[in-house]
Coordinates of C-alpha atoms in Angstrom, one line a residue:
Chain A
X1 CA 52.7 59.8 71.2
X2 CA 51.1 62.6 69.4
X3 CA 48.7 61.2 66.9
X4 CA 46.1 63.6 65.8
X5 CA 43.2 62.9 63.5
X6 CA 40.8 64.6 61.1
X7 CA 38.3 65.4 63.9
X8 CA 40.8 67.9 65.2
X9 CA 41.1 69.4 61.8
X10 CA 44.8 68.6 61.6
X11 CA 46.5 66.5 59.1
X12 CA 46.6 62.9 60.3
X13 CA 50.0 61.2 60.3
X14 CA 50.9 59.1 57.3
X15 CA 48.2 60.9 55.2
X16 CA 49.4 59.6 51.9
X17 CA 49.1 56.0 53.3
X18 CA 45.9 54.0 52.7
X19 CA 44.3 52.4 55.8
X20 CA 45.6 48.9 55.9
X21 CA 48.1 46.4 57.5
X22 CA 51.2 48.4 56.4
X23 CA 50.1 51.7 57.8
X24 CA 48.7 50.1 60.9
X25 CA 51.9 48.1 61.6
X26 CA 53.9 51.4 61.7
X27 CA 51.4 53.2 63.9
X28 CA 51.2 50.2 66.3
X29 CA 54.9 49.8 66.5
X30 CA 55.5 53.5 67.2
X31 CA 52.8 53.4 69.9
X32 CA 54.4 50.4 71.6
X33 CA 57.9 51.8 71.7
X34 CA 56.9 55.3 72.8
X35 CA 54.4 54.3 75.6
X36 CA 56.2 54.7 78.9
X37 CA 55.7 51.8 81.2
X38 CA 55.0 49.4 78.4
X39 CA 57.3 46.4 78.3
X40 CA 58.2 47.5 74.7
X41 CA 59.1 51.0 75.6
X42 CA 62.3 52.1 74.1
X43 CA 64.1 55.3 75.4
X44 CA 64.6 58.2 72.9
X45 CA 68.4 57.8 72.4
X46 CA 67.7 54.1 71.3
X47 CA 65.1 55.1 68.8
X48 CA 67.3 54.7 65.7
X49 CA 65.6 54.3 62.2
X50 CA 67.7 53.4 59.1
X51 CA 66.5 53.8 55.6
X52 CA 68.0 52.5 52.3
X53 CA 67.7 55.3 49.7
X54 CA 67.4 54.0 46.1
X55 CA 64.1 52.3 45.7
X56 CA 63.1 52.9 49.3
X57 CA 63.0 56.7 49.7
X58 CA 63.3 57.6 46.0
X59 CA 63.2 56.1 42.5
X60 CA 66.0 53.8 41.4
X61 CA 64.9 53.1 37.8
X62 CA 67.4 54.2 36.5
X63 CA 69.8 54.8 39.4
X64 CA 69.8 58.5 39.7
X65 CA 73.6 58.9 40.3
X66 CA 74.2 57.2 36.9
X67 CA 72.7 60.3 35.3
X68 CA 75.3 62.4 37.1
X69 CA 78.2 60.1 36.1
X70 CA 77.0 60.1 32.4
X71 CA 77.0 63.9 32.4
X72 CA 80.5 63.9 33.9
X73 CA 81.8 61.5 31.2
X74 CA 80.4 63.7 28.4
X75 CA 82.1 66.7 30.1
X76 CA 85.4 64.8 30.3
X77 CA 85.2 63.8 26.6
X78 CA 84.5 67.5 25.7
X79 CA 87.7 68.5 27.6
X80 CA 89.8 65.6 26.3
X81 CA 88.7 64.5 22.8
X82 CA 90.9 61.4 23.0
X83 CA 88.4 60.0 25.5
X84 CA 85.6 60.1 22.7
X85 CA 87.0 56.9 21.2
X86 CA 87.2 55.0 24.5
X87 CA 84.5 53.3 26.5
X88 CA 82.7 54.3 28.6
X89 CA 83.1 57.9 27.5
X90 CA 82.2 57.0 23.8
X91 CA 78.9 55.4 24.8
X92 CA 78.1 58.4 27.1
X93 CA 78.8 61.0 24.3
X94 CA 76.8 58.8 21.7
X95 CA 74.1 58.2 24.3
X96 CA 74.5 54.6 23.4
X97 CA 72.5 53.0 26.3
X98 CA 72.8 49.6 24.5
X99 CA 76.5 49.5 25.3
X100 CA 75.9 49.9 29.0
X101 CA 73.0 47.4 29.0
X102 CA 75.1 44.9 27.1
X103 CA 78.1 45.4 29.5
X104 CA 75.7 44.6 32.4
X105 CA 74.1 41.7 30.7
X106 CA 77.5 40.2 29.8
X107 CA 78.7 40.7 33.4
X108 CA 75.7 38.8 34.8
X109 CA 76.5 36.0 32.2
X110 CA 80.0 35.8 33.4
X111 CA 81.6 37.7 30.6
X112 CA 83.6 40.5 32.3
X113 CA 85.2 41.9 29.1
X114 CA 83.5 45.4 29.5
X115 CA 84.1 45.6 33.2
X116 CA 87.6 47.1 33.3
X117 CA 86.5 50.0 31.0
X118 CA 83.3 50.6 33.1
X119 CA 85.2 50.4 36.3
X120 CA 88.0 52.8 35.2
X121 CA 85.3 55.2 34.0
X122 CA 83.5 55.1 37.3
X123 CA 86.6 55.5 39.4
X124 CA 88.2 58.2 37.4
X125 CA 85.1 60.3 36.9
X126 CA 85.8 62.6 39.8
X127 CA 89.5 61.8 40.4
X128 CA 91.5 64.8 41.7
X129 CA 88.5 66.9 42.8
X130 CA 88.4 68.1 46.3
X131 CA 85.5 66.9 48.3
X132 CA 84.0 70.4 48.3
X133 CA 84.3 70.5 44.5
X134 CA 82.4 67.3 44.3
X135 CA 79.7 68.5 46.7
X136 CA 79.3 71.6 44.5
X137 CA 78.9 69.5 41.4
X138 CA 76.3 67.3 43.1
X139 CA 74.4 70.3 44.3
X140 CA 74.4 71.7 40.7
X141 CA 73.2 68.4 39.3
X142 CA 70.2 68.4 41.6
X143 CA 69.2 71.9 40.6
X144 CA 68.2 70.9 37.1
X145 CA 68.6 67.1 36.7
X146 CA 65.3 65.6 35.4
X147 CA 64.1 62.0 35.4
X148 CA 63.9 60.7 31.8
X149 CA 60.5 59.0 32.0
X150 CA 58.8 60.4 35.1
X151 CA 59.5 63.9 33.7
X152 CA 60.1 65.5 37.1
X153 CA 63.3 66.9 38.8
X154 CA 65.2 64.1 40.5
X155 CA 64.8 66.1 43.7
X156 CA 61.1 65.6 43.3
X157 CA 61.5 61.8 43.0
X158 CA 61.2 61.2 46.7
X159 CA 58.2 59.1 47.9
X160 CA 55.8 61.3 49.7
X161 CA 54.6 58.5 52.0
X162 CA 58.1 57.8 53.1
X163 CA 58.9 61.4 53.7
X164 CA 55.7 61.5 55.9
X165 CA 57.1 58.4 57.7
X166 CA 60.4 60.2 58.4
X167 CA 58.5 63.1 59.9
X168 CA 56.2 60.8 61.9
X169 CA 59.2 58.9 63.4
X170 CA 60.9 62.2 64.1
X171 CA 57.9 63.5 65.9
X172 CA 58.1 60.4 68.0
X173 CA 61.7 60.8 69.1
X174 CA 63.5 58.7 66.4
X175 CA 66.7 59.7 64.7
X176 CA 66.5 58.9 61.0
X177 CA 69.6 57.8 59.1
X178 CA 70.1 57.0 55.4
X179 CA 72.2 53.8 54.8
X180 CA 72.6 53.6 51.1
X181 CA 74.6 51.7 48.5
X182 CA 74.5 55.0 46.6
X183 CA 77.2 57.6 46.8
X184 CA 77.4 59.2 50.3
X185 CA 78.6 62.6 49.1
X186 CA 76.1 62.6 46.3
X187 CA 73.1 62.0 48.6
X188 CA 74.3 64.4 51.2
X189 CA 73.7 67.3 48.8
X190 CA 70.0 66.6 48.6
X191 CA 69.0 64.6 51.7
X192 CA 68.3 67.7 53.7
X193 CA 65.9 69.2 51.1
X194 CA 64.1 66.1 50.2
X195 CA 64.0 64.1 53.5
X196 CA 65.0 66.6 56.2
X197 CA 68.0 64.3 57.0
X198 CA 71.2 66.2 57.8
X199 CA 74.5 65.3 56.1
X200 CA 76.0 63.6 59.1
X201 CA 73.1 61.1 59.1
X202 CA 73.8 60.0 55.5
X203 CA 75.9 56.8 55.3
X204 CA 76.7 55.5 51.8
X205 CA 79.2 54.3 49.3
X206 CA 82.4 56.3 48.6
X207 CA 85.6 56.4 46.5
X208 CA 88.8 56.9 48.5
X209 CA 89.7 60.3 49.6
X210 CA 93.1 61.4 50.9
X211 CA 94.3 64.5 52.7
X212 CA 96.9 66.6 51.0
X213 CA 98.4 69.2 53.4
X214 CA 99.4 72.5 52.0
X215 CA 101.0 75.0 54.4
X216 CA 98.6 75.8 57.1
X217 CA 95.7 74.0 55.4
X218 CA 95.0 71.3 52.9
X219 CA 92.3 69.5 51.0
X220 CA 90.7 66.0 50.7
X221 CA 91.2 64.9 47.1
X222 CA 89.1 62.1 45.5
X223 CA 91.2 59.1 44.3
X224 CA 90.4 56.6 41.5
X225 CA 89.9 53.9 44.1
X226 CA 86.8 52.4 45.6
X227 CA 86.6 53.0 49.3
X228 CA 83.6 51.0 50.2
X229 CA 80.4 49.7 48.5
X230 CA 77.9 50.1 51.3
X231 CA 75.6 47.2 50.6
X232 CA 74.6 43.9 52.1
X233 CA 76.5 42.7 55.1
X234 CA 78.5 46.0 55.1
X235 CA 75.4 48.0 56.0
X236 CA 75.2 46.7 59.6
X237 CA 79.0 47.2 60.1
X238 CA 78.7 50.8 58.9
X239 CA 75.6 51.5 61.0
X240 CA 77.6 50.4 64.1
X241 CA 80.8 52.3 63.1
X242 CA 78.8 55.5 62.7
X243 CA 76.1 55.3 65.3
X244 CA 77.3 52.7 67.9
X245 CA 73.9 51.5 68.3
X246 CA 71.5 48.9 66.7
X247 CA 68.4 50.4 65.0
X248 CA 65.0 49.3 66.0
X249 CA 63.4 50.3 62.7
X250 CA 64.8 49.5 59.3
X251 CA 63.3 50.1 55.8
X252 CA 64.7 48.7 52.5
X253 CA 63.6 47.3 49.2
X254 CA 66.1 44.8 47.9
X255 CA 68.3 41.8 48.7
X256 CA 71.2 44.3 49.6
X257 CA 69.0 45.5 52.5
X258 CA 68.5 42.1 54.1
X259 CA 71.5 42.2 56.7
X260 CA 70.4 45.7 57.8
X261 CA 66.8 44.5 58.4
X262 CA 68.1 41.4 60.3
X263 CA 70.5 43.6 62.3
X264 CA 67.6 45.7 63.6
X265 CA 66.1 42.6 65.3
X266 CA 67.4 41.9 68.8
X267 CA 64.8 40.2 70.8
X268 CA 63.3 40.9 73.3
X269 CA 63.5 44.5 72.1
X270 CA 60.9 45.2 69.5
X271 CA 61.8 46.0 65.9
X272 CA 60.0 47.0 62.8
X273 CA 61.3 46.0 59.3
X274 CA 59.7 47.4 56.2
X275 CA 60.2 46.4 52.6
X276 CA 59.0 48.6 49.8
X277 CA 57.5 46.5 47.0
X278 CA 57.6 48.1 43.5
X279 CA 54.2 46.9 42.0
X280 CA 53.0 50.2 40.7
X281 CA 53.6 50.4 36.9
X282 CA 51.1 53.2 36.6
X283 CA 52.6 55.7 39.1
X284 CA 56.2 54.4 39.3
X285 CA 57.6 51.1 38.3
X286 CA 56.7 47.3 38.6
X287 CA 59.7 45.0 39.2
X288 CA 61.0 42.4 41.6
X289 CA 64.5 42.0 40.1
X290 CA 67.0 42.2 42.9
X291 CA 64.4 41.8 45.6
X292 CA 63.6 38.1 45.2
X293 CA 65.2 36.9 48.4
X294 CA 64.2 39.9 50.5
X295 CA 60.6 39.4 49.5
X296 CA 60.8 35.7 50.4
X297 CA 62.4 36.5 53.8
X298 CA 59.8 39.1 54.4
X299 CA 57.2 36.4 54.1
X300 CA 59.1 33.9 56.2
X301 CA 59.8 36.4 59.0
X302 CA 56.8 38.5 58.9
X303 CA 58.5 41.8 57.8
X304 CA 56.0 44.5 56.7
X305 CA 55.7 44.6 52.9
X306 CA 54.6 47.9 51.5
X307 CA 52.7 47.6 48.3
X308 CA 53.3 50.9 46.5
X309 CA 50.1 50.3 44.5
X310 CA 47.8 49.4 47.4
X311 CA 49.3 51.1 50.5
X312 CA 50.1 54.5 49.1
X313 CA 47.3 56.8 47.9
X314 CA 49.9 58.9 46.3
X315 CA 53.6 58.3 45.4
X316 CA 54.9 61.8 44.8
X317 CA 54.2 65.1 46.6
X318 CA 53.1 66.6 43.4
X319 CA 50.0 64.3 43.4
X320 CA 46.8 65.0 45.3
X321 CA 46.2 63.1 48.5
X322 CA 43.2 60.8 47.8
X323 CA 40.8 60.6 50.7
Chain B
X1 CA 76.4 84.9 72.2
X2 CA 75.5 84.2 75.8
X3 CA 78.4 85.2 77.9
X4 CA 77.5 85.8 81.5
X5 CA 79.8 87.1 84.1
X6 CA 80.2 87.2 87.9
X7 CA 78.3 90.4 88.2
X8 CA 75.2 88.5 87.3
X9 CA 75.9 86.0 90.0
X10 CA 76.2 83.3 87.3
X11 CA 79.2 81.1 86.6
X12 CA 81.3 82.7 83.9
X13 CA 82.1 80.6 80.9
X14 CA 85.6 78.9 80.9
X15 CA 85.7 79.4 84.7
X16 CA 88.6 77.0 85.1
X17 CA 90.6 78.9 82.6
X18 CA 93.0 81.7 83.8
X19 CA 92.6 85.1 82.0
X20 CA 95.1 85.1 79.3
X21 CA 95.7 84.7 75.6
X22 CA 94.4 81.2 75.3
X23 CA 91.1 81.9 77.0
X24 CA 90.7 85.2 75.2
X25 CA 91.4 83.6 71.7
X26 CA 88.5 81.1 72.4
X27 CA 86.1 83.8 73.5
X28 CA 87.0 86.2 70.7
X29 CA 86.6 83.4 68.1
X30 CA 83.2 82.3 69.3
X31 CA 82.1 85.9 69.4
X32 CA 83.3 86.4 65.7
X33 CA 81.6 83.4 64.3
X34 CA 78.3 83.8 66.2
X35 CA 77.8 87.6 65.6
X36 CA 75.2 87.9 62.9
X37 CA 76.0 90.4 60.2
X38 CA 79.8 90.0 61.0
X39 CA 81.9 89.0 57.9
X40 CA 83.1 86.0 60.0
X41 CA 79.6 84.8 60.9
X42 CA 79.3 81.0 60.5
X43 CA 75.8 79.5 60.5
X44 CA 74.9 77.0 63.1
X45 CA 75.0 73.9 60.9
X46 CA 78.6 74.7 59.9
X47 CA 79.8 75.2 63.5
X48 CA 81.6 71.9 63.8
X49 CA 84.2 71.4 66.5
X50 CA 86.5 68.4 66.6
X51 CA 88.6 67.2 69.6
X52 CA 91.3 64.6 69.8
X53 CA 90.8 62.6 73.1
X54 CA 94.0 61.2 74.6
X55 CA 96.0 64.1 75.9
X56 CA 93.5 66.6 74.7
X57 CA 90.3 65.8 76.7
X58 CA 91.7 63.4 79.2
X59 CA 95.1 62.0 80.4
X60 CA 97.2 59.8 78.1
X61 CA 100.0 58.9 80.5
X62 CA 99.6 55.9 80.3
X63 CA 97.0 55.4 77.5
X64 CA 93.9 54.5 79.3
X65 CA 92.7 51.8 76.9
X66 CA 95.9 49.9 77.6
X67 CA 94.7 49.3 81.1
X68 CA 91.6 47.6 79.7
X69 CA 93.7 45.5 77.4
X70 CA 96.1 44.4 80.1
X71 CA 93.1 43.3 82.2
X72 CA 91.7 41.4 79.3
X73 CA 95.0 39.6 78.7
X74 CA 95.0 38.5 82.4
X75 CA 91.5 37.3 82.0
X76 CA 92.4 35.3 78.9
X77 CA 95.4 33.7 80.6
X78 CA 93.2 32.7 83.5
X79 CA 90.9 31.0 81.1
X80 CA 93.5 29.4 79.0
X81 CA 96.7 28.6 81.1
X82 CA 98.7 27.9 77.9
X83 CA 98.7 31.6 77.3
X84 CA 100.6 32.3 80.5
X85 CA 103.9 31.3 78.9
X86 CA 103.3 33.3 75.8
X87 CA 103.9 37.1 75.3
X88 CA 102.2 39.5 75.8
X89 CA 99.9 37.5 78.2
X90 CA 102.8 36.4 80.3
X91 CA 104.0 40.0 80.8
X92 CA 100.4 41.0 81.7
X93 CA 100.0 38.3 84.3
X94 CA 103.4 39.0 85.8
X95 CA 102.7 42.8 85.6
X96 CA 106.1 42.9 83.9
X97 CA 105.9 46.4 82.5
X98 CA 109.5 46.2 81.5
X99 CA 108.6 43.7 78.8
X100 CA 106.2 46.3 77.3
X101 CA 108.6 49.2 77.6
X102 CA 111.5 47.2 76.0
X103 CA 109.2 46.1 73.2
X104 CA 108.4 49.7 72.4
X105 CA 111.9 50.9 72.7
X106 CA 113.1 48.1 70.5
X107 CA 110.4 49.1 68.0
X108 CA 111.6 52.7 67.9
X109 CA 115.1 51.5 67.4
X110 CA 114.1 49.4 64.4
X111 CA 114.0 46.0 66.1
X112 CA 110.5 44.6 65.5
X113 CA 111.1 41.3 67.2
X114 CA 108.5 41.8 69.9
X115 CA 105.9 43.3 67.4
X116 CA 104.3 40.1 66.1
X117 CA 103.5 39.0 69.7
X118 CA 102.2 42.5 70.8
X119 CA 100.2 42.8 67.6
X120 CA 98.7 39.3 67.9
X121 CA 97.8 40.1 71.5
X122 CA 96.1 43.4 70.7
X123 CA 94.1 42.1 67.7
X124 CA 92.9 38.8 69.4
X125 CA 92.1 40.4 72.8
X126 CA 88.4 40.8 72.0
X127 CA 88.1 38.5 68.9
X128 CA 84.8 36.8 68.6
X129 CA 82.8 39.1 70.9
X130 CA 79.8 40.8 69.7
X131 CA 80.0 44.6 69.6
X132 CA 77.4 44.7 72.3
X133 CA 79.6 42.3 74.5
X134 CA 82.5 44.7 74.0
X135 CA 80.4 47.7 74.9
X136 CA 79.4 46.0 78.1
X137 CA 82.9 45.2 79.0
X138 CA 84.1 48.7 78.2
X139 CA 81.3 50.2 80.4
X140 CA 82.3 47.8 83.3
X141 CA 85.9 48.8 83.0
X142 CA 85.0 52.4 83.5
X143 CA 82.9 51.7 86.6
X144 CA 86.0 50.8 88.7
X145 CA 89.1 51.4 86.5
X146 CA 91.5 53.7 88.4
X147 CA 94.6 55.7 87.2
X148 CA 97.7 54.2 88.7
X149 CA 99.5 57.4 89.7
X150 CA 96.7 60.0 89.7
X151 CA 94.7 57.8 92.1
X152 CA 91.4 58.6 90.6
X153 CA 88.8 56.8 88.5
X154 CA 89.6 56.9 84.8
X155 CA 86.3 58.5 84.2
X156 CA 87.4 61.3 86.4
X157 CA 90.5 61.9 84.3
X158 CA 88.8 64.3 81.9
X159 CA 90.1 67.9 81.9
X160 CA 87.6 70.2 83.6
X161 CA 88.6 73.2 81.5
X162 CA 88.1 71.2 78.3
X163 CA 84.7 70.0 79.4
X164 CA 83.8 73.7 80.1
X165 CA 85.0 74.5 76.6
X166 CA 82.7 71.8 75.2
X167 CA 79.7 73.2 77.0
X168 CA 80.6 76.8 76.0
X169 CA 80.8 75.8 72.3
X170 CA 77.5 73.8 72.5
X171 CA 75.8 76.8 74.1
X172 CA 76.9 78.8 71.1
X173 CA 75.5 76.4 68.5
X174 CA 78.5 74.2 67.9
X175 CA 78.3 70.4 67.4
X176 CA 81.3 68.7 69.2
X177 CA 82.9 65.6 67.9
X178 CA 85.7 63.4 69.3
X179 CA 88.1 62.3 66.6
X180 CA 90.5 60.0 68.4
X181 CA 93.4 57.6 67.7
X182 CA 91.9 55.6 70.6
X183 CA 89.3 52.9 70.3
X184 CA 85.9 54.2 69.0
X185 CA 83.8 51.5 70.9
X186 CA 85.8 52.1 74.1
X187 CA 85.5 55.8 74.2
X188 CA 81.8 55.7 73.2
X189 CA 81.0 54.0 76.6
X190 CA 82.2 57.0 78.5
X191 CA 82.0 60.1 76.3
X192 CA 78.5 60.8 77.3
X193 CA 79.2 60.8 81.0
X194 CA 82.5 62.7 80.9
X195 CA 82.0 65.0 77.9
X196 CA 78.3 65.0 77.1
X197 CA 79.2 63.8 73.6
X198 CA 76.8 61.2 72.3
X199 CA 78.1 57.9 70.8
X200 CA 77.3 58.9 67.2
X201 CA 79.8 61.9 67.6
X202 CA 82.7 59.6 68.5
X203 CA 85.1 58.8 65.7
X204 CA 88.0 56.6 66.5
X205 CA 90.1 53.5 65.8
X206 CA 88.6 50.1 65.4
X207 CA 89.3 46.5 64.8
X208 CA 87.2 44.9 61.9
X209 CA 83.7 43.8 62.6
X210 CA 81.6 41.6 60.4
X211 CA 78.0 40.8 60.4
X212 CA 76.9 37.1 61.0
X213 CA 73.3 36.6 60.0
X214 CA 71.4 34.1 62.1
X215 CA 67.8 33.4 61.1
X216 CA 65.9 36.6 61.5
X217 CA 68.7 38.4 63.2
X218 CA 72.4 38.4 63.6
X219 CA 75.3 40.0 65.3
X220 CA 78.5 42.0 64.5
X221 CA 81.5 40.0 65.7
X222 CA 84.9 41.4 66.3
X223 CA 87.6 40.1 64.1
X224 CA 91.4 39.8 64.8
X225 CA 92.2 42.4 62.2
X226 CA 92.8 46.1 62.3
X227 CA 90.1 48.2 60.6
X228 CA 91.6 51.6 60.9
X229 CA 94.0 53.5 63.1
X230 CA 92.4 56.9 63.1
X231 CA 95.4 59.2 63.3
X232 CA 97.4 61.7 61.3
X233 CA 96.1 62.2 57.8
X234 CA 93.2 59.8 58.3
X235 CA 91.6 62.1 60.8
X236 CA 90.4 64.6 58.1
X237 CA 89.2 61.7 55.8
X238 CA 87.1 60.3 58.6
X239 CA 85.8 63.7 59.7
X240 CA 84.6 64.2 56.1
X241 CA 83.2 60.6 55.8
X242 CA 81.2 61.0 59.0
X243 CA 80.1 64.6 59.0
X244 CA 80.5 65.7 55.4
X245 CA 81.7 69.1 56.5
X246 CA 85.0 70.8 57.5
X247 CA 85.2 71.8 61.1
X248 CA 86.0 75.4 62.0
X249 CA 87.4 74.5 65.4
X250 CA 89.9 71.7 66.1
X251 CA 91.8 70.8 69.3
X252 CA 94.6 68.4 69.6
X253 CA 97.9 67.8 71.5
X254 CA 100.2 65.8 69.3
X255 CA 101.8 65.3 65.9
X256 CA 98.9 62.9 65.0
X257 CA 96.5 65.9 65.2
X258 CA 98.3 68.1 62.7
X259 CA 96.3 67.2 59.6
X260 CA 93.0 67.6 61.5
X261 CA 94.1 71.1 62.6
X262 CA 95.2 72.0 59.0
X263 CA 91.9 70.7 57.7
X264 CA 89.9 73.0 59.9
X265 CA 91.5 76.0 58.1
X266 CA 89.8 77.0 54.8
X267 CA 90.2 80.8 54.3
X268 CA 88.4 83.1 54.1
X269 CA 86.3 81.3 56.6
X270 CA 87.7 81.7 60.2
X271 CA 89.1 78.7 62.1
X272 CA 90.5 78.2 65.5
X273 CA 93.1 75.6 66.3
X274 CA 94.2 74.7 69.8
X275 CA 97.0 72.5 70.9
X276 CA 97.1 71.4 74.5
X277 CA 100.7 71.5 75.9
X278 CA 101.5 69.2 78.8
X279 CA 103.8 71.3 81.0
X280 CA 102.2 70.6 84.4
X281 CA 104.2 68.0 86.3
X282 CA 102.6 69.0 89.5
X283 CA 99.0 68.4 88.5
X284 CA 99.2 66.2 85.5
X285 CA 102.3 65.4 83.4
X286 CA 105.1 67.3 81.7
X287 CA 106.2 65.9 78.3
X288 CA 106.7 67.0 74.6
X289 CA 107.4 63.6 73.3
X290 CA 105.2 63.0 70.2
X291 CA 104.3 66.7 70.0
X292 CA 107.5 68.2 68.7
X293 CA 106.3 68.9 65.2
X294 CA 102.8 70.0 66.3
X295 CA 104.3 72.6 68.7
X296 CA 106.7 73.8 66.0
X297 CA 103.8 74.3 63.6
X298 CA 101.7 76.0 66.2
X299 CA 104.5 78.6 66.5
X300 CA 104.8 78.9 62.7
X301 CA 101.1 79.2 61.9
X302 CA 99.8 81.0 65.1
X303 CA 97.8 78.1 66.5
X304 CA 96.7 78.7 70.1
X305 CA 98.8 76.8 72.5
X306 CA 97.3 76.0 75.8
X307 CA 99.8 75.7 78.7
X308 CA 98.1 73.4 81.3
X309 CA 100.3 75.0 84.0
X310 CA 99.5 78.6 83.1
X311 CA 96.2 78.6 81.3
X312 CA 94.2 76.3 83.6
X313 CA 93.5 77.2 87.2
X314 CA 92.4 73.6 87.8
X315 CA 93.0 70.4 85.8
X316 CA 90.3 68.1 87.2
X317 CA 86.8 68.7 88.3
X318 CA 87.7 67.4 91.8
X319 CA 90.0 70.4 92.3
X320 CA 88.6 73.8 93.5
X321 CA 88.4 76.7 91.0
X322 CA 90.9 79.2 92.0
X323 CA 89.7 82.7 91.7

């Protein structure tokens, strides 16, 4: 393992991480699995690391892809004025966030009355586009899309300590994958730039696509139908279907990541599981909603909990590293 | 492009290929897309090549995975004697190939009476195993499994010229993927050894798997349910879902590969499509069944047809290269 330190006038690994249990557990784990002859040695091809995206590698308050969809609904309503009187296009045009919040609150209370409209809006947003059209739109979104409260480009909303972690693992022979509940073809347009993760290592949710042949060619067209919501127990199945191996390293931040973290554990082989805990209202956000069970299991099973407030000396690359 | 020749006392690329239109079309294409400054230049990350497996990279007469399933049915019948009187276990134990052939013939004639039994046998063959159990069984099958008429190990049934093609493409910056109608988790156990293709670049058919959590771990268990039959129009959708890019090079041998070959074509970007034509009764097999439409389209659209008899100076690595 190549760990350099300040004495050698080189940047130490995980430089945006404060000294502490979280940083040390990562360094110790990587040393164990990369030390040849150690009982915990894991050969390079088996060094698979999987990362949730929203809330683990970048901000999820609000979910970034929603901004893309809201923009698309406004665009659709401009092109077809009849949509302006229908939800969710009406709320998007009026920037009526209350309608969306109420729909979600009603849903959690068992009232599904707004769900058909919301669901139709989500599924038809990109219906009929080719996969390349969609990729182009996602790329365009990331060129200018800006976070409403953090006042930075979405593509600058990646967590600097996690990007350092990706590089540290890579330097130690790991292959990093994203396994996200977010949209696969959306994340793929930005994962290379932010995380250095190539498109083929992004696993995520998707609407159905279907091939339409045309002479000696053809396109994949997006359908108004959910293909898969890549969350919870589906994360392990999709990791296996894509990679054919069990990861030894898994990082998440919410209940939807629990099965992925469990799946990474196959004794006697070592495994490291990380849970990012959002407790940093000053620099990012402070919330536990959606992470109650994962935090309880982290305590029960000894997963490494990362306190954004205490374990990271900076959150975003635009901030200075504090020594 | 690094093409060496005999004058340099090095092995020339595609050494098992006879001089001719097929070999030349490959060499010309690779030169076009790798020559910087050429209008047809394709950057390395976009150099994606996809290969069907059965009948394209190795023999498909009979389909090799059927041998594994027949062996499994015999094993199941040994463990549960009640199965010996039920099809398809009975036919497997009695080595009654006529029953299988008749079932398929009846199916093509519109008589589905044997299909429920066959389907149940296929789906339950590995029900309840973990994905790792299955991988271990597939690996064991390949250690000794032998082709009934070619009298060689199945793992020696890969086509030497195609393996050379994989290496040639790789040396020129291509990433090679298998996109097979065959079983993903079956092929993954041998793709590295035969083709030098890692598990994560094998896309194929699968039965459903589901995660069963158990304390701080859990397993993926195989279900008696088809997940996806990766053939025909599903090949492009799965290439996109895994890779997020369109290939520029596609090789197949049957009607089920047509959409994949069409998908590789997106003018003005160059594309090469290959179709392996089985016309070599002496060294392999001679058949057109299942490839009628693909051969007609190859003629119509100018895809490169590879005559095993005329374009390959050897079929298997165990044969001498003829100079």
